[in-house]
Amino acid sequence: MPTAASWTSGWTEARRAVADVGHLVRFRTGTVRRRGSAAWFALGFVALTTAAAVVPAYTPGAGDDGRAFDLLLLLPTALAGFLGLAVVSAVASGGGRELLDRDPGAVLPVSPTTDHLGALLLAPLNIAWLLQAWTLLGTTAYALGPSGLAAAQVVVLLWLAVATALAQVVAWTFEGVRRGNHGIAGVRLVTLALLGLALGLQMADALVTVLDRLPTRRIVLGMLGGVSWTWGATVAALLVALVLAAALGAVPAHIAARRTPRDEARVESGRYAARRLPGSDLAALVRTDRGSVWRAVPMRRGIAVLAIGPGAVALLGDLPWSTMTILPGLVASGGALLFGVNAWCLDARGGLWRESLPVAPGTVFTARAWVLAEFLVAASAVTVLLAAVRAGVPSAAELTALVCTVVVVTVQVVGAGMRWSAQRPYAVDLRSARATPAPPLTMVGYSTRLAVSTTLTGLVFSGLARVPAWEVSVLVAVPFVCWSLARLVRARARWVDPVDRARVVMAVAG
């Protein structure tokens, strides 16, 4: 039974954790290389959020009984979808992003509560989170119109915070279970069971009925009609839920912190049998790079989510072949964000050793780019295969457009990733499942640029999939590929330069 002393101790720890988060945030912001860019990012974030929450309400048809009313009926499902996305993202990253890297934090008195609050604070610095949040705000504005807009958007913003906090609770719980005995197998079984349940509901035409009965309907009802008693009760309930979820997340965070990450320990302590020597320097480097990528925990988890997630959504939604061209770009962009935007950080101090080997720098670059490309192609292939299960037999034009999309976005993303890896290298330890290859604000910039370019490319080939002549897709793909290959060649020339290469190697070795 909780006593007065335990409550006092918990309150003291919470206050200390909040204060420590403030110290760590100031420490992280003090290491930002380009302060001006960070300020512009903050202004852009505020401007885009305000525009998303206000502008759609004043567009033609907003608040009417036509399409706006249809969006209002779908709003409970959209709110639940945001929660699902937040849960998947937090679970895949092992509890959310780290406010302080694992190794530096090992010598500092950073409590699991501080770690939990830091991960909660960094959760919005994710392009998927931002896009979903802006979409919800814009949908609400268009569905309701100007009347009662401010009150409704307050409810939506509170729901975004509550859903993020609930996702952290689920993520820490999964991480605590994953670190227990047979926890990895248990988490995988639960994931497969949930995917099977969703697919079964869809096949039985019961998924829409389940979505219509979601409890998020009450939140939507509470935001209607402007400021009222119902609105006040909804806001109060969300505030209470936010505080409780933020506090409750510290409990599984403490449990997970007391347990050893089994999948990470298995990789670091595992034994790998020696194989025959490759026939060339390139083959040896490709084998080494391939092992460092596929054995890393964040890469394995990330590729599973990226490959299966969009494919499962397309499978449930019965996505046609002409629209399937959007998927490879999204998967390739996400795959590059796992390590491709800072590809040389995989070497760490080993880069110093590799530079002492009698291997041409161009060969090293080719091997790393090749491994990144096959990583992205593998993820895209799994997604497309899942999406194709219910899509029927494609026409020659649809299949050609999809293949051209995979080739184009792969070359685009590899070229961008290798170029950014040489321009802004960071020393990052990717052994942790929660690590990211670059600081949060930089990751948002990278993800935005990749998402925009690959989505536009997917839309172009989506239109070409409807053209009867399949040759058109090939002709359009050629200039895309040539342009991206030219940028990749320039990135290779930059890596071959000894001064630039030394700068990159010393940066990632730090």
PDB file of N, CA and C in Angstrom, residues 302-350:
ATOM      1  N   GLY A 302      13.995  -1.491 -37.644  1.00  0.00           N
ATOM      2  CA  GLY A 302      13.490  -0.484 -38.561  1.00  0.00           C
ATOM      3  C   GLY A 302      13.083  -1.062 -39.899  1.00  0.00           C
ATOM      4  N   ILE A 303      13.881  -1.976 -40.434  1.00  0.00           N
ATOM      5  CA  ILE A 303      13.561  -2.537 -41.738  1.00  0.00           C
ATOM      6  C   ILE A 303      12.306  -3.393 -41.657  1.00  0.00           C
ATOM      7  N   ALA A 304      12.090  -4.041 -40.509  1.00  0.00           N
ATOM      8  CA  ALA A 304      10.873  -4.847 -40.352  1.00  0.00           C
ATOM      9  C   ALA A 304       9.633  -3.957 -40.357  1.00  0.00           C
ATOM     10  N   VAL A 305       9.701  -2.854 -39.620  1.00  0.00           N
ATOM     11  CA  VAL A 305       8.554  -1.938 -39.570  1.00  0.00           C
ATOM     12  C   VAL A 305       8.318  -1.299 -40.927  1.00  0.00           C
ATOM     13  N   LEU A 306       9.404  -0.853 -41.588  1.00  0.00           N
ATOM     14  CA  LEU A 306       9.264  -0.180 -42.875  1.00  0.00           C
ATOM     15  C   LEU A 306       8.764  -1.116 -43.965  1.00  0.00           C
ATOM     16  N   ALA A 307       9.210  -2.351 -43.935  1.00  0.00           N
ATOM     17  CA  ALA A 307       8.823  -3.283 -44.991  1.00  0.00           C
ATOM     18  C   ALA A 307       7.415  -3.825 -44.783  1.00  0.00           C
ATOM     19  N   ILE A 308       7.089  -4.167 -43.532  1.00  0.00           N
ATOM     20  CA  ILE A 308       5.806  -4.819 -43.268  1.00  0.00           C
ATOM     21  C   ILE A 308       4.687  -3.803 -43.071  1.00  0.00           C
ATOM     22  N   GLY A 309       4.979  -2.666 -42.404  1.00  0.00           N
ATOM     23  CA  GLY A 309       3.936  -1.701 -42.086  1.00  0.00           C
ATOM     24  C   GLY A 309       3.189  -1.177 -43.301  1.00  0.00           C
ATOM     25  N   PRO A 310       3.863  -0.496 -44.253  1.00  0.00           N
ATOM     26  CA  PRO A 310       3.146  -0.006 -45.441  1.00  0.00           C
ATOM     27  C   PRO A 310       2.526  -1.130 -46.259  1.00  0.00           C
ATOM     28  N   GLY A 311       3.209  -2.276 -46.328  1.00  0.00           N
ATOM     29  CA  GLY A 311       2.636  -3.397 -47.078  1.00  0.00           C
ATOM     30  C   GLY A 311       1.361  -3.918 -46.446  1.00  0.00           C
ATOM     31  N   ALA A 312       1.333  -3.978 -45.107  1.00  0.00           N
ATOM     32  CA  ALA A 312       0.127  -4.434 -44.422  1.00  0.00           C
ATOM     33  C   ALA A 312      -1.023  -3.444 -44.605  1.00  0.00           C
ATOM     34  N   VAL A 313      -0.704  -2.137 -44.558  1.00  0.00           N
ATOM     35  CA  VAL A 313      -1.744  -1.122 -44.786  1.00  0.00           C
ATOM     36  C   VAL A 313      -2.306  -1.237 -46.195  1.00  0.00           C
ATOM     37  N   ALA A 314      -1.412  -1.417 -47.172  1.00  0.00           N
ATOM     38  CA  ALA A 314      -1.870  -1.585 -48.549  1.00  0.00           C
ATOM     39  C   ALA A 314      -2.687  -2.863 -48.706  1.00  0.00           C
ATOM     40  N   LEU A 315      -2.296  -3.904 -47.986  1.00  0.00           N
ATOM     41  CA  LEU A 315      -3.036  -5.160 -48.048  1.00  0.00           C
ATOM     42  C   LEU A 315      -4.436  -5.007 -47.461  1.00  0.00           C
ATOM     43  N   LEU A 316      -4.529  -4.323 -46.331  1.00  0.00           N
ATOM     44  CA  LEU A 316      -5.841  -4.107 -45.705  1.00  0.00           C
ATOM     45  C   LEU A 316      -6.714  -3.173 -46.537  1.00  0.00           C
ATOM     46  N   GLY A 317      -6.072  -2.158 -47.138  1.00  0.00           N
ATOM     47  CA  GLY A 317      -6.827  -1.198 -47.927  1.00  0.00           C
ATOM     48  C   GLY A 317      -7.065  -1.600 -49.367  1.00  0.00           C
ATOM     49  N   ASP A 318      -6.580  -2.781 -49.776  1.00  0.00           N
ATOM     50  CA  ASP A 318      -6.771  -3.271 -51.148  1.00  0.00           C
ATOM     51  C   ASP A 318      -6.282  -2.227 -52.154  1.00  0.00           C
ATOM     52  N   LEU A 319      -5.018  -1.817 -52.018  1.00  0.00           N
ATOM     53  CA  LEU A 319      -4.449  -0.754 -52.846  1.00  0.00           C
ATOM     54  C   LEU A 319      -4.255  -1.248 -54.275  1.00  0.00           C
ATOM     55  N   PRO A 320      -4.692  -0.483 -55.287  1.00  0.00           N
ATOM     56  CA  PRO A 320      -4.498  -0.914 -56.678  1.00  0.00           C
ATOM     57  C   PRO A 320      -3.053  -0.714 -57.117  1.00  0.00           C
ATOM     58  N   TRP A 321      -2.686  -1.355 -58.226  1.00  0.00           N
ATOM     59  CA  TRP A 321      -1.318  -1.288 -58.724  1.00  0.00           C
ATOM     60  C   TRP A 321      -0.926   0.130 -59.111  1.00  0.00           C
ATOM     61  N   SER A 322      -1.863   0.901 -59.656  1.00  0.00           N
ATOM     62  CA  SER A 322      -1.527   2.250 -60.106  1.00  0.00           C
ATOM     63  C   SER A 322      -1.168   3.176 -58.953  1.00  0.00           C
ATOM     64  N   THR A 323      -1.677   2.898 -57.762  1.00  0.00           N
ATOM     65  CA  THR A 323      -1.377   3.711 -56.584  1.00  0.00           C
ATOM     66  C   THR A 323      -0.203   3.150 -55.790  1.00  0.00           C
ATOM     67  N   MET A 324       0.173   1.937 -56.071  1.00  0.00           N
ATOM     68  CA  MET A 324       1.236   1.268 -55.317  1.00  0.00           C
ATOM     69  C   MET A 324       2.607   1.908 -55.535  1.00  0.00           C
ATOM     70  N   THR A 325       2.736   2.770 -56.537  1.00  0.00           N
ATOM     71  CA  THR A 325       4.023   3.419 -56.797  1.00  0.00           C
ATOM     72  C   THR A 325       4.421   4.396 -55.699  1.00  0.00           C
ATOM     73  N   ILE A 326       3.483   4.750 -54.825  1.00  0.00           N
ATOM     74  CA  ILE A 326       3.811   5.638 -53.701  1.00  0.00           C
ATOM     75  C   ILE A 326       4.638   4.914 -52.643  1.00  0.00           C
ATOM     76  N   LEU A 327       4.436   3.614 -52.518  1.00  0.00           N
ATOM     77  CA  LEU A 327       5.043   2.863 -51.418  1.00  0.00           C
ATOM     78  C   LEU A 327       6.568   2.788 -51.477  1.00  0.00           C
ATOM     79  N   PRO A 328       7.197   2.464 -52.623  1.00  0.00           N
ATOM     80  CA  PRO A 328       8.665   2.354 -52.618  1.00  0.00           C
ATOM     81  C   PRO A 328       9.372   3.618 -52.155  1.00  0.00           C
ATOM     82  N   GLY A 329       8.847   4.787 -52.513  1.00  0.00           N
ATOM     83  CA  GLY A 329       9.481   6.021 -52.084  1.00  0.00           C
ATOM     84  C   GLY A 329       9.418   6.206 -50.582  1.00  0.00           C
ATOM     85  N   LEU A 330       8.262   5.900 -49.984  1.00  0.00           N
ATOM     86  CA  LEU A 330       8.135   6.025 -48.532  1.00  0.00           C
ATOM     87  C   LEU A 330       9.066   5.050 -47.813  1.00  0.00           C
ATOM     88  N   VAL A 331       9.147   3.825 -48.317  1.00  0.00           N
ATOM     89  CA  VAL A 331       9.998   2.815 -47.677  1.00  0.00           C
ATOM     90  C   VAL A 331      11.469   3.173 -47.841  1.00  0.00           C
ATOM     91  N   ALA A 332      11.864   3.614 -49.033  1.00  0.00           N
ATOM     92  CA  ALA A 332      13.268   3.982 -49.271  1.00  0.00           C
ATOM     93  C   ALA A 332      13.672   5.174 -48.411  1.00  0.00           C
ATOM     94  N   SER A 333      12.791   6.157 -48.280  1.00  0.00           N
ATOM     95  CA  SER A 333      13.102   7.313 -47.436  1.00  0.00           C
ATOM     96  C   SER A 333      13.299   6.889 -45.992  1.00  0.00           C
ATOM     97  N   GLY A 334      12.394   6.064 -45.489  1.00  0.00           N
ATOM     98  CA  GLY A 334      12.539   5.588 -44.109  1.00  0.00           C
ATOM     99  C   GLY A 334      13.772   4.738 -43.908  1.00  0.00           C
ATOM    100  N   GLY A 335      14.118   3.907 -44.903  1.00  0.00           N
ATOM    101  CA  GLY A 335      15.313   3.078 -44.781  1.00  0.00           C
ATOM    102  C   GLY A 335      16.582   3.899 -44.721  1.00  0.00           C
ATOM    103  N   ALA A 336      16.639   4.968 -45.510  1.00  0.00           N
ATOM    104  CA  ALA A 336      17.826   5.833 -45.478  1.00  0.00           C
ATOM    105  C   ALA A 336      17.968   6.524 -44.136  1.00  0.00           C
ATOM    106  N   LEU A 337      16.847   6.827 -43.490  1.00  0.00           N
ATOM    107  CA  LEU A 337      16.904   7.504 -42.190  1.00  0.00           C
ATOM    108  C   LEU A 337      17.397   6.590 -41.074  1.00  0.00           C
ATOM    109  N   LEU A 338      17.470   5.283 -41.322  1.00  0.00           N
ATOM    110  CA  LEU A 338      18.007   4.380 -40.315  1.00  0.00           C
ATOM    111  C   LEU A 338      19.526   4.499 -40.194  1.00  0.00           C
ATOM    112  N   PHE A 339      20.213   4.690 -41.331  1.00  0.00           N
ATOM    113  CA  PHE A 339      21.667   4.885 -41.277  1.00  0.00           C
ATOM    114  C   PHE A 339      22.219   5.575 -42.513  1.00  0.00           C
ATOM    115  N   GLY A 340      21.452   5.610 -43.614  1.00  0.00           N
ATOM    116  CA  GLY A 340      21.988   6.077 -44.885  1.00  0.00           C
ATOM    117  C   GLY A 340      22.338   7.539 -44.934  1.00  0.00           C
ATOM    118  N   VAL A 341      21.688   8.374 -44.122  1.00  0.00           N
ATOM    119  CA  VAL A 341      21.990   9.810 -44.147  1.00  0.00           C
ATOM    120  C   VAL A 341      23.278  10.125 -43.395  1.00  0.00           C
ATOM    121  N   ASN A 342      23.839   9.146 -42.710  1.00  0.00           N
ATOM    122  CA  ASN A 342      25.127   9.284 -42.025  1.00  0.00           C
ATOM    123  C   ASN A 342      25.837   7.937 -42.123  1.00  0.00           C
ATOM    124  N   ALA A 343      26.010   7.479 -43.361  1.00  0.00           N
ATOM    125  CA  ALA A 343      26.423   6.100 -43.605  1.00  0.00           C
ATOM    126  C   ALA A 343      27.781   5.764 -43.009  1.00  0.00           C
ATOM    127  N   TRP A 344      28.676   6.736 -42.873  1.00  0.00           N
ATOM    128  CA  TRP A 344      30.023   6.441 -42.381  1.00  0.00           C
ATOM    129  C   TRP A 344      30.068   6.300 -40.870  1.00  0.00           C
ATOM    130  N   CYS A 345      28.976   6.624 -40.174  1.00  0.00           N
ATOM    131  CA  CYS A 345      28.979   6.468 -38.716  1.00  0.00           C
ATOM    132  C   CYS A 345      29.035   5.000 -38.319  1.00  0.00           C
ATOM    133  N   LEU A 346      28.711   4.090 -39.241  1.00  0.00           N
ATOM    134  CA  LEU A 346      28.817   2.666 -38.930  1.00  0.00           C
ATOM    135  C   LEU A 346      30.257   2.262 -38.623  1.00  0.00           C
ATOM    136  N   ASP A 347      31.227   2.988 -39.171  1.00  0.00           N
ATOM    137  CA  ASP A 347      32.630   2.632 -38.962  1.00  0.00           C
ATOM    138  C   ASP A 347      33.118   3.026 -37.574  1.00  0.00           C
ATOM    139  N   ALA A 348      32.659   4.187 -37.088  1.00  0.00           N
ATOM    140  CA  ALA A 348      33.141   4.724 -35.807  1.00  0.00           C
ATOM    141  C   ALA A 348      34.675   4.748 -35.820  1.00  0.00           C
ATOM    142  N   ARG A 349      35.303   4.235 -34.747  1.00  0.00           N
ATOM    143  CA  ARG A 349      36.776   4.245 -34.708  1.00  0.00           C
ATOM    144  C   ARG A 349      37.380   3.241 -35.692  1.00  0.00           C
ATOM    145  N   GLY A 350      36.564   2.291 -36.147  1.00  0.00           N
ATOM    146  CA  GLY A 350      37.062   1.340 -37.136  1.00  0.00           C
ATOM    147  C   GLY A 350      37.416   1.989 -38.453  1.00  0.00           C
TER     148      GLY A 350
END
